[in-house]
Amino acid sequence: MSRGVYITTPLYYVNASPHIGHAYTNVISDTLARYFRLEGEEVFFLTGTDEHGQKVKNAALAEGKEVKEFTDNIVDNFIALWRKLNISYDDFIRTTQARHVKVVKEALIRLHKRGDIYLSVYKGFYCMPCESFWLASQLKEGKFCPDCGREVEEVEEKNYFFRLSRYQDWLQRFLKSNPGFIFPDYRYNEVLSFVENSRLSDLCISRPKSRVDWGIEIPFDKNYVTYVWFDALLNYISAAGAFFDEERFSRLWPAEVHFIGKDILRQHAVYWPIMLKALGLEMPKRVVAHGWWLAGEEGKDKISKSKGNVVGPDELIDEFGSDALRFFLLREVPLGLDGKFSRRALILRINSDLSNDWGNLVFRSLNMLAKYFHSRLPEAKKSMPSRYISIHQNLYSQYQKNMKRANFTRALEEVWKLITAANKSIEEEKPWQLYKDKKTDELSYFIYHLFEAIRVACLFLYPFLPSSCRDIYRRFTGKDILTRPLKEAIEWGSLEAGQLIDKGNPLFPRFDVD
Ligand code: MSP
């Protein structure tokens, strides 16, 4: 059986509804998933929610709700947003599901048996909202959490620990021999230098039920629940059928890529590989960490619930459309860097790339077809006009290389060469003149290949603008865009003359910058 390309997103906390930062991680993951499907690959794309821990329980209590009722409601909001954003996930995992709980328990039992989990005393400081332990030396001003800035409490209690330290040398060797494991490179260097220059301490992976009771019980000690991160990371294998469904697991694991934000790199590039190693499982192929969206044109703060500057994706989609929002997120910053999110930047990007360049090209062409040929694609010589030859020759390999690396801005720049050439061809060939001069053969040749350029661009743009590209492609060809693998579908001259192409509405109208 063929192997599926397995792509994951982080599991989102369900203490609040999704914002633009969460939308970003899923848009990126969806773009790659759609790209692989476009290439004819079988894809398994997983997303879901991280539901345990006191943070979630407290959020429910604050609203006077039962945890289950509260989380179900938030999960519905996530699912509704993913639908609206066209996120084509194949599976949605919730850490409260039985299929996940049993894998977490099995992993704990196995690691405990091997001596990788042991009971000891924890002495230090605890940040309840982050559910993280800290040493006195790590605190801000002696009493505040270095992550969220809130006051920590001092604790001394027995807990279970996972022997990260035992695997430090192994992780160092693994990272050194797999420089492609973490993308971008500067994140790889950051992790490698952390692993080389600090001593890993063992990870506290339990919480006493007296303090935290909303979690997966430790199977060999009913006084404890599992630390939420240790529980959540295992979703990547529980959804793939680890321990209980060998056939499914061997088909899906290892994952092709874990997409994450830069804030959760250590968990994914240090804890997670060690957990897998200790369990005797293969490493995922890549961990790709994106940057943050910062609020406003000045972009000083990360967009987050605790900062109170949340940008709601729902309203943005209602106003600008899901394709346009996706495009902005993917085009505005190279993956890995931080971006500044503002309405103005969004509108400028839509106006320049989607309205002026792409939308205008499509709509102008459809208008010409309607006017000159009553919307029927004319018969013409199939040989490619010279202006497209070198662009078309290089496009597929450049696009493929950049898409595989999740280098979406570069991939789009490559596609734009074709769009720019097509727009330029209109200015240079002056079809209105050919029409006036009744040069029907030349006009037919020009129009046929203009439409062919749009059809090919549409294929390449599909992972970014799935809804509008699928629609254009169907109108042009009568077929679904995924009918043939990309490499075959881009063959020049595939459009059938005689096809009636409905003019439709203008694509991506311009917005006023207020
Ligand atoms: N539950 C953990 C992940 C467990 S994965 C096994 C978690 N959840 S989260 O809801 O806080 O964040 C999920 C993702 O959203 C992270 O990748 C994070 O980087 C991303 N974002 C949250 N705010 C963000 C921005 N302002 N900008 C971009 N992405 C950010 O961490």
Coordinates of C-alpha atoms and ligand atoms in Angstrom, one line a residue:
M1 CA 0.0 0.0 0.0
S2 CA 1.3 3.5 -0.8
R3 CA 2.5 5.7 2.0
G4 CA 0.5 8.8 2.8
V5 CA 2.1 12.2 3.2
Y6 CA 1.2 13.0 6.8
I7 CA 1.0 16.7 7.8
T8 CA 0.1 17.9 11.2
T9 CA -0.8 21.2 12.9
P10 CA -0.4 22.0 16.6
L11 CA -3.5 21.1 18.7
Y12 CA -5.1 24.4 19.8
Y13 CA -6.0 25.1 23.4
V14 CA -9.7 25.3 23.9
N15 CA -9.7 28.0 26.6
A16 CA -10.8 30.6 24.0
S17 CA -12.0 30.8 20.4
P18 CA -9.5 30.9 17.5
H19 CA -7.8 34.0 16.4
I20 CA -5.7 35.0 13.4
G21 CA -2.5 33.4 14.8
H22 CA -4.2 30.0 14.9
A23 CA -5.7 30.5 11.5
Y24 CA -2.2 31.1 10.2
T25 CA -0.8 27.8 11.3
N26 CA -3.7 26.0 9.7
V27 CA -3.6 27.9 6.5
I28 CA 0.1 27.1 6.1
S29 CA -0.6 23.4 6.7
D30 CA -3.5 23.3 4.4
T31 CA -1.5 24.9 1.6
L32 CA 1.1 22.2 1.8
A33 CA -1.6 19.5 2.1
R34 CA -3.3 20.8 -1.1
Y35 CA 0.0 21.1 -2.9
F36 CA 0.8 17.4 -2.3
R37 CA -2.7 16.4 -3.4
L38 CA -2.2 18.5 -6.5
E39 CA 0.9 16.5 -7.2
G40 CA -1.3 13.4 -7.0
E41 CA 0.0 12.2 -3.6
E42 CA -2.2 10.7 -1.0
V43 CA -2.3 13.1 2.0
F44 CA -3.3 12.6 5.6
F45 CA -3.8 16.1 7.2
L46 CA -4.4 16.2 10.9
T47 CA -5.5 19.1 13.1
G48 CA -7.4 19.2 16.4
T49 CA -7.6 20.5 20.0
D50 CA -5.7 20.3 23.2
E51 CA -8.3 20.0 25.9
H52 CA -6.7 19.0 29.2
G53 CA -5.2 21.1 32.0
Q54 CA -6.2 23.6 34.6
K55 CA -6.2 26.5 32.2
V56 CA -9.1 25.0 30.2
K57 CA -10.9 23.9 33.4
N58 CA -10.6 27.4 34.8
A59 CA -11.9 29.0 31.6
A60 CA -14.9 26.8 31.8
L61 CA -15.5 27.6 35.5
A62 CA -15.2 31.3 34.8
E63 CA -18.2 31.0 32.5
G64 CA -20.1 28.8 35.0
K65 CA -20.0 25.8 32.6
E66 CA -19.1 22.1 32.8
V67 CA -15.8 21.5 31.1
K68 CA -17.2 19.2 28.5
E69 CA -20.0 21.6 27.5
F70 CA -17.5 24.5 27.4
T71 CA -14.9 22.7 25.3
D72 CA -17.5 21.2 22.9
N73 CA -18.6 24.8 22.2
I74 CA -15.1 26.1 21.5
V75 CA -14.4 23.0 19.4
D76 CA -17.4 23.9 17.3
N77 CA -16.0 27.4 16.8
F78 CA -12.7 25.9 15.6
I79 CA -14.4 23.6 13.2
A80 CA -16.7 26.4 11.8
L81 CA -13.6 28.5 11.2
W82 CA -11.7 25.7 9.5
R83 CA -14.7 25.2 7.2
K84 CA -14.9 28.9 6.4
L85 CA -11.2 29.0 5.7
N86 CA -11.3 25.9 3.5
I87 CA -9.0 23.9 5.7
S88 CA -9.1 20.5 4.1
Y89 CA -8.1 18.3 7.1
D90 CA -8.7 14.6 7.0
D91 CA -9.0 14.0 10.7
F92 CA -9.7 16.1 13.8
I93 CA -8.3 14.8 17.0
R94 CA -9.4 15.9 20.5
T95 CA -7.1 15.0 23.4
T96 CA -10.2 14.0 25.3
Q97 CA -11.1 11.2 22.8
A98 CA -10.8 7.6 23.9
R99 CA -8.5 6.8 21.0
H100 CA -6.0 9.3 22.2
V101 CA -6.3 8.6 26.0
K102 CA -5.5 4.9 25.5
V103 CA -2.3 5.7 23.5
V104 CA -1.1 8.2 26.1
K105 CA -1.7 5.6 28.9
E106 CA 0.1 2.9 26.8
A107 CA 3.1 5.2 26.2
L108 CA 3.3 6.0 29.9
I109 CA 3.2 2.3 30.8
R110 CA 5.9 1.5 28.3
L111 CA 8.2 4.3 29.4
H112 CA 7.7 3.5 33.0
K113 CA 8.6 -0.1 32.4
R114 CA 11.8 0.9 30.7
G115 CA 12.8 3.1 33.6
D116 CA 12.4 6.3 31.6
I117 CA 9.7 7.5 34.0
Y118 CA 10.4 7.7 37.7
L119 CA 9.0 9.3 40.9
S120 CA 10.9 12.1 42.6
V121 CA 10.5 15.3 44.5
Y122 CA 9.9 18.5 42.6
K123 CA 10.9 21.7 44.3
G124 CA 10.5 25.0 42.5
F125 CA 8.0 27.5 41.2
Y126 CA 4.9 26.8 39.2
C127 CA 3.0 29.0 36.7
M128 CA -0.6 27.8 36.8
P129 CA -1.8 29.4 33.5
C130 CA 1.2 28.1 31.6
E131 CA 1.3 24.9 33.6
S132 CA 5.1 25.2 33.6
F133 CA 7.7 24.7 36.3
W134 CA 10.4 27.2 36.7
L135 CA 13.6 27.5 38.7
A136 CA 14.2 30.6 40.9
S137 CA 16.9 31.7 38.5
Q138 CA 14.5 31.7 35.6
L139 CA 11.9 33.9 37.1
K140 CA 11.4 37.6 36.1
E141 CA 12.0 39.9 39.1
G142 CA 12.1 36.8 41.4
K143 CA 8.4 36.0 41.2
F144 CA 7.0 36.3 37.7
C145 CA 6.7 33.6 34.9
P146 CA 9.2 34.3 32.2
D147 CA 6.7 33.2 29.5
C148 CA 3.4 35.0 30.5
G149 CA 4.6 37.4 33.1
R150 CA 2.1 36.3 35.8
E151 CA 3.0 35.6 39.4
V152 CA 4.1 32.0 40.1
E153 CA 3.6 29.9 43.2
E154 CA 6.2 28.0 45.1
V155 CA 5.7 24.2 45.2
E156 CA 7.4 21.2 46.7
E157 CA 5.8 17.9 45.8
K158 CA 6.3 14.3 44.6
N159 CA 5.9 13.9 40.8
Y160 CA 6.8 11.7 38.0
F161 CA 9.7 12.7 35.7
F162 CA 10.7 11.7 32.2
R163 CA 14.4 11.0 31.7
L164 CA 15.2 13.6 29.0
S165 CA 18.8 13.8 30.3
R166 CA 19.4 10.2 29.3
Y167 CA 18.9 11.1 25.7
Q168 CA 20.7 14.4 25.4
D169 CA 23.8 12.9 23.7
W170 CA 21.6 11.0 21.3
L171 CA 19.6 14.1 20.4
Q172 CA 22.8 16.1 19.8
R173 CA 24.0 13.4 17.4
F174 CA 20.6 13.2 15.7
L175 CA 20.4 16.9 15.1
K176 CA 23.9 17.1 13.9
S177 CA 23.4 14.5 11.3
N178 CA 19.9 15.8 10.3
P179 CA 20.3 19.5 9.6
G180 CA 17.1 19.5 7.6
F181 CA 15.1 18.3 10.6
I182 CA 14.2 21.9 11.7
F183 CA 13.2 24.7 9.3
P184 CA 14.1 27.6 9.0
D185 CA 17.9 27.1 9.5
Y186 CA 18.1 29.8 12.2
R187 CA 15.6 27.8 14.3
Y188 CA 17.7 24.7 13.7
N189 CA 20.8 26.5 14.9
E190 CA 18.9 27.8 18.0
V191 CA 17.9 24.3 19.0
L192 CA 21.3 22.7 18.3
S193 CA 23.1 25.3 20.4
F194 CA 20.6 24.9 23.2
V195 CA 21.1 21.1 23.2
E196 CA 24.9 21.5 23.0
N197 CA 25.3 24.2 25.6
S198 CA 22.9 23.4 28.4
R199 CA 22.3 20.3 30.5
L200 CA 18.8 19.0 29.9
S201 CA 17.0 18.3 33.1
D202 CA 14.4 15.6 33.3
L203 CA 10.9 16.7 32.5
C204 CA 8.2 16.7 35.2
I205 CA 5.3 14.9 33.4
S206 CA 2.7 14.6 36.2
R207 CA 0.5 16.9 38.2
P208 CA -1.1 15.9 41.5
K209 CA -4.8 15.6 41.3
S210 CA -5.1 17.8 44.4
R211 CA -4.0 20.7 42.2
V212 CA -5.0 19.7 38.6
D213 CA -7.7 17.2 38.0
W214 CA -8.7 17.7 34.4
G215 CA -6.2 15.4 32.6
I216 CA -5.4 11.9 31.7
E217 CA -4.8 9.8 34.8
I218 CA -1.3 8.3 35.2
P219 CA -2.1 4.6 34.6
F220 CA 0.2 3.4 37.5
D221 CA -0.7 6.0 40.0
K222 CA -4.3 7.3 40.4
N223 CA -3.2 10.3 42.5
Y224 CA -1.8 12.0 39.4
V225 CA -2.8 13.2 35.9
T226 CA -0.4 13.7 32.9
Y227 CA 1.2 17.0 32.2
V228 CA -0.7 18.6 29.4
W229 CA 2.2 18.9 27.0
F230 CA 3.3 15.2 27.4
D231 CA -0.3 14.2 26.7
A232 CA -0.8 16.6 23.7
L233 CA 2.4 15.8 21.8
L234 CA 1.4 12.1 21.6
N235 CA -1.6 13.1 19.4
Y236 CA 0.6 12.9 16.4
I237 CA 1.0 9.2 16.9
S238 CA -2.4 8.4 18.5
A239 CA -4.2 9.8 15.4
A240 CA -2.0 7.6 13.2
G241 CA -2.9 4.5 15.1
A242 CA 0.2 3.9 17.3
F243 CA 0.3 0.7 19.4
F244 CA -3.2 -0.4 18.5
D245 CA -3.4 -0.3 14.7
E246 CA -0.1 -1.3 13.2
E247 CA -1.3 -1.3 9.6
R248 CA -2.5 2.3 9.7
F249 CA 0.5 3.4 11.8
S250 CA 3.1 1.9 9.4
R251 CA 1.3 3.6 6.5
L252 CA 1.3 7.1 8.1
W253 CA 4.2 7.3 10.4
P254 CA 6.7 9.0 10.3
A255 CA 5.0 12.4 9.7
E256 CA 6.3 14.4 6.7
V257 CA 6.0 17.7 8.6
H258 CA 4.9 19.1 12.0
F259 CA 3.9 22.7 11.4
I260 CA 4.2 24.8 14.6
G261 CA 4.8 28.4 15.8
K262 CA 8.2 29.4 17.0
D263 CA 6.9 29.6 20.6
I264 CA 6.5 25.8 20.8
L265 CA 9.7 24.8 19.2
R266 CA 11.4 23.3 22.2
Q267 CA 8.5 21.0 22.9
H268 CA 8.6 19.7 19.3
A269 CA 12.3 19.7 18.6
V270 CA 13.6 18.5 22.0
Y271 CA 10.9 16.8 24.1
W272 CA 9.1 15.2 21.2
P273 CA 12.1 13.5 19.4
I274 CA 13.2 12.2 22.8
M275 CA 9.8 10.8 23.6
L276 CA 9.7 9.0 20.3
K277 CA 13.2 7.7 20.6
A278 CA 12.4 6.3 24.1
L279 CA 9.3 4.7 22.6
G280 CA 11.4 3.1 19.9
L281 CA 9.6 5.0 17.1
E282 CA 10.9 6.8 14.0
M283 CA 11.5 10.5 13.9
P284 CA 9.2 12.8 11.9
K285 CA 10.9 14.1 8.8
R286 CA 10.6 17.8 9.6
V287 CA 9.5 20.4 12.1
V288 CA 8.7 23.7 10.5
A289 CA 8.3 26.7 12.8
H290 CA 6.6 29.9 11.6
G291 CA 6.8 33.4 13.2
W292 CA 4.1 35.4 14.9
W293 CA 1.6 37.8 13.7
L294 CA 2.0 41.0 15.6
A295 CA -0.8 43.5 16.1
G296 CA -1.1 46.7 14.1
E297 CA 1.2 48.5 11.7
E298 CA 3.8 49.1 14.4
G299 CA 3.6 45.4 15.3
K300 CA 4.9 45.5 18.8
D301 CA 2.9 42.7 20.5
K302 CA 2.1 39.2 19.6
I303 CA -1.6 38.7 18.9
S304 CA -3.0 36.7 21.8
K305 CA -5.9 36.4 24.1
S306 CA -3.9 37.4 27.1
K307 CA -2.8 40.6 25.4
G308 CA -6.4 41.5 24.5
N309 CA -5.5 42.4 20.9
V310 CA -7.2 39.5 19.1
V311 CA -8.0 39.8 15.4
G312 CA -11.1 37.8 14.6
P313 CA -10.7 35.8 11.4
D314 CA -14.4 35.4 11.0
E315 CA -15.1 39.1 10.4
L316 CA -12.2 39.3 8.0
I317 CA -13.4 36.4 6.0
D318 CA -16.9 37.9 5.8
E319 CA -15.5 41.2 4.6
F320 CA -12.6 40.1 2.3
G321 CA -13.3 36.4 1.5
S322 CA -11.4 33.4 2.6
D323 CA -9.0 33.1 -0.4
A324 CA -7.9 36.7 0.0
L325 CA -7.2 36.3 3.7
R326 CA -5.3 33.1 3.1
F327 CA -3.3 34.8 0.3
F328 CA -2.3 37.7 2.5
L329 CA -1.1 35.4 5.3
L330 CA 1.0 33.3 2.9
R331 CA 2.3 36.1 0.7
E332 CA 3.1 38.8 3.2
V333 CA 5.9 37.3 5.1
P334 CA 8.4 34.5 4.3
L335 CA 7.6 31.5 6.5
G336 CA 9.6 31.8 9.8
L337 CA 9.6 35.6 10.2
D338 CA 7.2 37.7 12.2
G339 CA 4.5 39.6 10.3
K340 CA 2.6 42.8 11.2
F341 CA -1.1 42.3 10.8
S342 CA -3.1 45.4 9.9
R343 CA -6.2 46.1 7.8
R344 CA -4.2 48.4 5.7
A345 CA -1.5 45.9 4.8
L346 CA -4.3 43.3 4.0
I347 CA -6.1 45.7 1.7
L348 CA -2.9 46.8 -0.1
R349 CA -1.9 43.2 -0.7
I350 CA -5.4 42.3 -2.0
N351 CA -5.5 45.4 -4.3
S352 CA -2.0 44.9 -5.8
D353 CA -1.7 41.2 -6.3
L354 CA -5.2 39.8 -6.4
S355 CA -7.2 42.7 -8.0
N356 CA -4.6 44.4 -10.2
D357 CA -2.6 41.4 -11.3
W358 CA -4.5 38.2 -11.1
G359 CA -8.2 39.2 -10.9
N360 CA -7.8 41.8 -13.6
L361 CA -6.0 39.3 -15.9
V362 CA -8.8 36.7 -15.6
F363 CA -11.7 39.1 -15.9
R364 CA -10.2 41.1 -18.8
S365 CA -9.6 37.9 -20.7
L366 CA -13.1 36.6 -20.1
N367 CA -14.5 39.9 -21.3
M368 CA -12.4 39.7 -24.5
L369 CA -13.5 36.1 -25.1
A370 CA -17.2 37.2 -24.7
K371 CA -16.8 40.2 -27.0
Y372 CA -14.6 38.6 -29.7
F373 CA -15.8 35.0 -29.7
H374 CA -19.2 34.9 -27.9
S375 CA -17.4 33.2 -25.0
R376 CA -16.3 30.2 -27.0
L377 CA -12.6 29.3 -27.0
P378 CA -11.4 29.7 -30.5
E379 CA -9.4 27.0 -32.5
A380 CA -5.7 27.9 -32.8
K381 CA -2.3 26.5 -33.4
K382 CA -1.2 24.7 -30.2
S383 CA 2.5 25.7 -30.3
M384 CA 3.4 27.9 -27.3
P385 CA 4.0 31.6 -27.9
S386 CA 7.7 32.4 -27.3
R387 CA 7.0 34.7 -24.4
Y388 CA 5.9 31.8 -22.3
I389 CA 8.5 29.2 -23.2
S390 CA 11.3 29.7 -20.7
I391 CA 8.9 30.7 -17.9
H392 CA 6.9 27.6 -18.4
Q393 CA 10.0 25.4 -18.6
N394 CA 11.3 26.5 -15.3
L395 CA 8.1 27.1 -13.4
Y396 CA 7.3 23.5 -12.3
S397 CA 10.7 22.7 -10.9
Q398 CA 11.1 26.0 -9.1
Y399 CA 7.6 25.8 -7.7
Q400 CA 8.0 22.3 -6.6
K401 CA 11.3 23.0 -4.9
N402 CA 9.9 25.9 -3.0
M403 CA 6.6 24.3 -2.1
K404 CA 8.3 21.3 -0.7
R405 CA 10.3 23.5 1.6
A406 CA 7.2 25.5 2.5
N407 CA 8.8 28.5 1.0
F408 CA 5.5 29.9 -0.1
T409 CA 6.5 33.5 -0.9
R410 CA 9.2 32.3 -3.3
A411 CA 6.8 29.8 -5.0
L412 CA 4.3 32.6 -5.5
E413 CA 7.0 34.8 -7.0
E414 CA 7.6 32.1 -9.6
V415 CA 3.9 31.9 -10.5
W416 CA 3.8 35.6 -10.7
K417 CA 6.3 35.5 -13.6
L418 CA 3.6 33.8 -15.7
I419 CA 0.9 36.1 -14.6
T420 CA 3.0 39.2 -15.4
A421 CA 3.9 37.8 -18.8
A422 CA 0.2 37.2 -19.6
N423 CA -0.7 40.7 -18.5
K424 CA 2.1 42.1 -20.5
S425 CA 1.0 40.1 -23.6
I426 CA -2.3 42.0 -23.6
E427 CA -0.6 45.4 -23.6
E428 CA 1.9 44.3 -26.3
E429 CA -0.3 42.4 -28.7
K430 CA -3.2 44.8 -28.5
P431 CA -6.0 42.3 -29.2
W432 CA -8.6 45.1 -29.6
Q433 CA -6.6 46.2 -32.6
L434 CA -6.4 42.7 -34.1
Y435 CA -10.2 42.5 -33.7
K436 CA -10.7 45.8 -35.4
D437 CA -8.4 44.8 -38.2
K438 CA -10.2 41.4 -38.5
K439 CA -7.0 39.4 -38.0
T440 CA -9.0 36.4 -36.8
D441 CA -6.2 33.9 -36.9
E442 CA -3.8 36.0 -34.9
L443 CA -6.6 37.0 -32.5
S444 CA -7.6 33.3 -32.0
Y445 CA -3.9 32.3 -31.4
F446 CA -3.5 35.2 -28.9
I447 CA -6.7 34.4 -27.0
Y448 CA -6.3 30.6 -26.9
H449 CA -2.8 31.0 -25.3
L450 CA -3.8 33.7 -23.0
F451 CA -6.5 31.3 -21.6
E452 CA -3.9 28.5 -21.5
A453 CA -1.6 30.8 -19.4
I454 CA -4.4 31.5 -17.0
R455 CA -5.4 27.8 -16.7
V456 CA -1.8 26.9 -15.9
A457 CA -1.4 29.7 -13.4
C458 CA -4.7 28.6 -11.8
L459 CA -3.2 25.1 -11.2
F460 CA -0.2 26.6 -9.5
L461 CA -2.3 29.0 -7.4
Y462 CA -4.8 26.4 -6.3
P463 CA -3.1 25.6 -2.9
F464 CA -3.2 29.3 -2.1
L465 CA -6.6 30.3 -3.5
P466 CA -8.4 27.0 -3.4
S467 CA -12.0 28.2 -3.8
S468 CA -11.6 30.7 -6.7
C469 CA -9.0 28.5 -8.6
R470 CA -11.2 25.5 -8.4
D471 CA -14.1 27.5 -9.8
I472 CA -12.1 29.1 -12.6
Y473 CA -10.6 25.7 -13.6
R474 CA -14.0 24.1 -13.8
R475 CA -15.3 26.9 -15.9
F476 CA -12.3 26.7 -18.3
T477 CA -12.2 22.9 -18.6
G478 CA -15.4 21.4 -17.3
K479 CA -13.3 19.3 -15.0
D480 CA -12.2 19.3 -11.4
I481 CA -8.8 20.8 -10.8
L482 CA -7.5 17.7 -9.1
T483 CA -8.4 15.4 -12.0
R484 CA -4.8 15.0 -13.2
P485 CA -1.5 15.3 -11.3
L486 CA 0.1 18.8 -11.6
K487 CA 3.0 17.7 -13.8
E488 CA 0.6 16.4 -16.5
A489 CA -2.1 19.0 -16.1
I490 CA 0.3 21.9 -16.8
E491 CA 1.1 20.5 -20.3
W492 CA 0.6 23.4 -22.6
G493 CA -2.2 23.1 -25.1
S494 CA -4.6 21.0 -23.0
L495 CA -7.5 23.5 -23.3
E496 CA -10.2 22.3 -25.7
A497 CA -11.2 24.7 -28.4
G498 CA -14.9 25.2 -28.6
Q499 CA -15.4 25.2 -24.8
L500 CA -18.0 27.8 -23.7
I501 CA -16.6 29.8 -20.8
D502 CA -19.0 31.6 -18.6
K503 CA -17.9 35.2 -17.9
G504 CA -18.9 35.1 -14.2
N505 CA -18.3 38.0 -11.8
P506 CA -15.1 40.1 -11.5
L507 CA -12.6 38.3 -9.2
F508 CA -11.2 40.1 -6.2
P509 CA -12.7 43.6 -6.4
R510 CA -10.5 46.4 -4.9
F511 CA -11.0 47.8 -1.4
D512 CA -10.6 51.3 -0.3
V513 CA -7.8 51.9 2.2
D514 CA -9.5 53.8 5.0
Ligands
MSP1 N1 -1.7 23.4 22.8 C1 -0.4 23.9 22.4 C2 0.1 23.1 21.2 C3 0.2 21.6 21.5 S1 0.8 20.7 20.1 C4 0.9 19.2 20.5 C5 -0.5 25.4 22.0 N2 -1.7 25.8 21.6 S2 -2.0 27.3 21.3 O1 -3.4 27.4 21.0 O2 -1.5 28.2 22.3 O3 -1.1 27.7 20.0 C6 -1.2 26.9 18.8 C7 -0.5 27.5 17.7 O4 -1.0 28.8 17.4 C8 1.0 27.7 17.9 O5 1.6 27.2 16.7 C9 1.2 29.1 18.0 O6 2.5 29.5 17.6 C10 0.1 29.7 17.1 N3 -0.1 31.1 17.4 C11 -0.8 31.6 18.5 N4 -0.7 32.9 18.5 C12 0.0 33.3 17.4 C13 0.3 34.5 16.7 N5 -0.1 35.7 17.2 N6 0.9 34.5 15.5 C14 1.1 33.3 14.9 N7 0.9 32.1 15.4 C15 0.6 32.1 16.8 O7 0.6 26.0 22.0

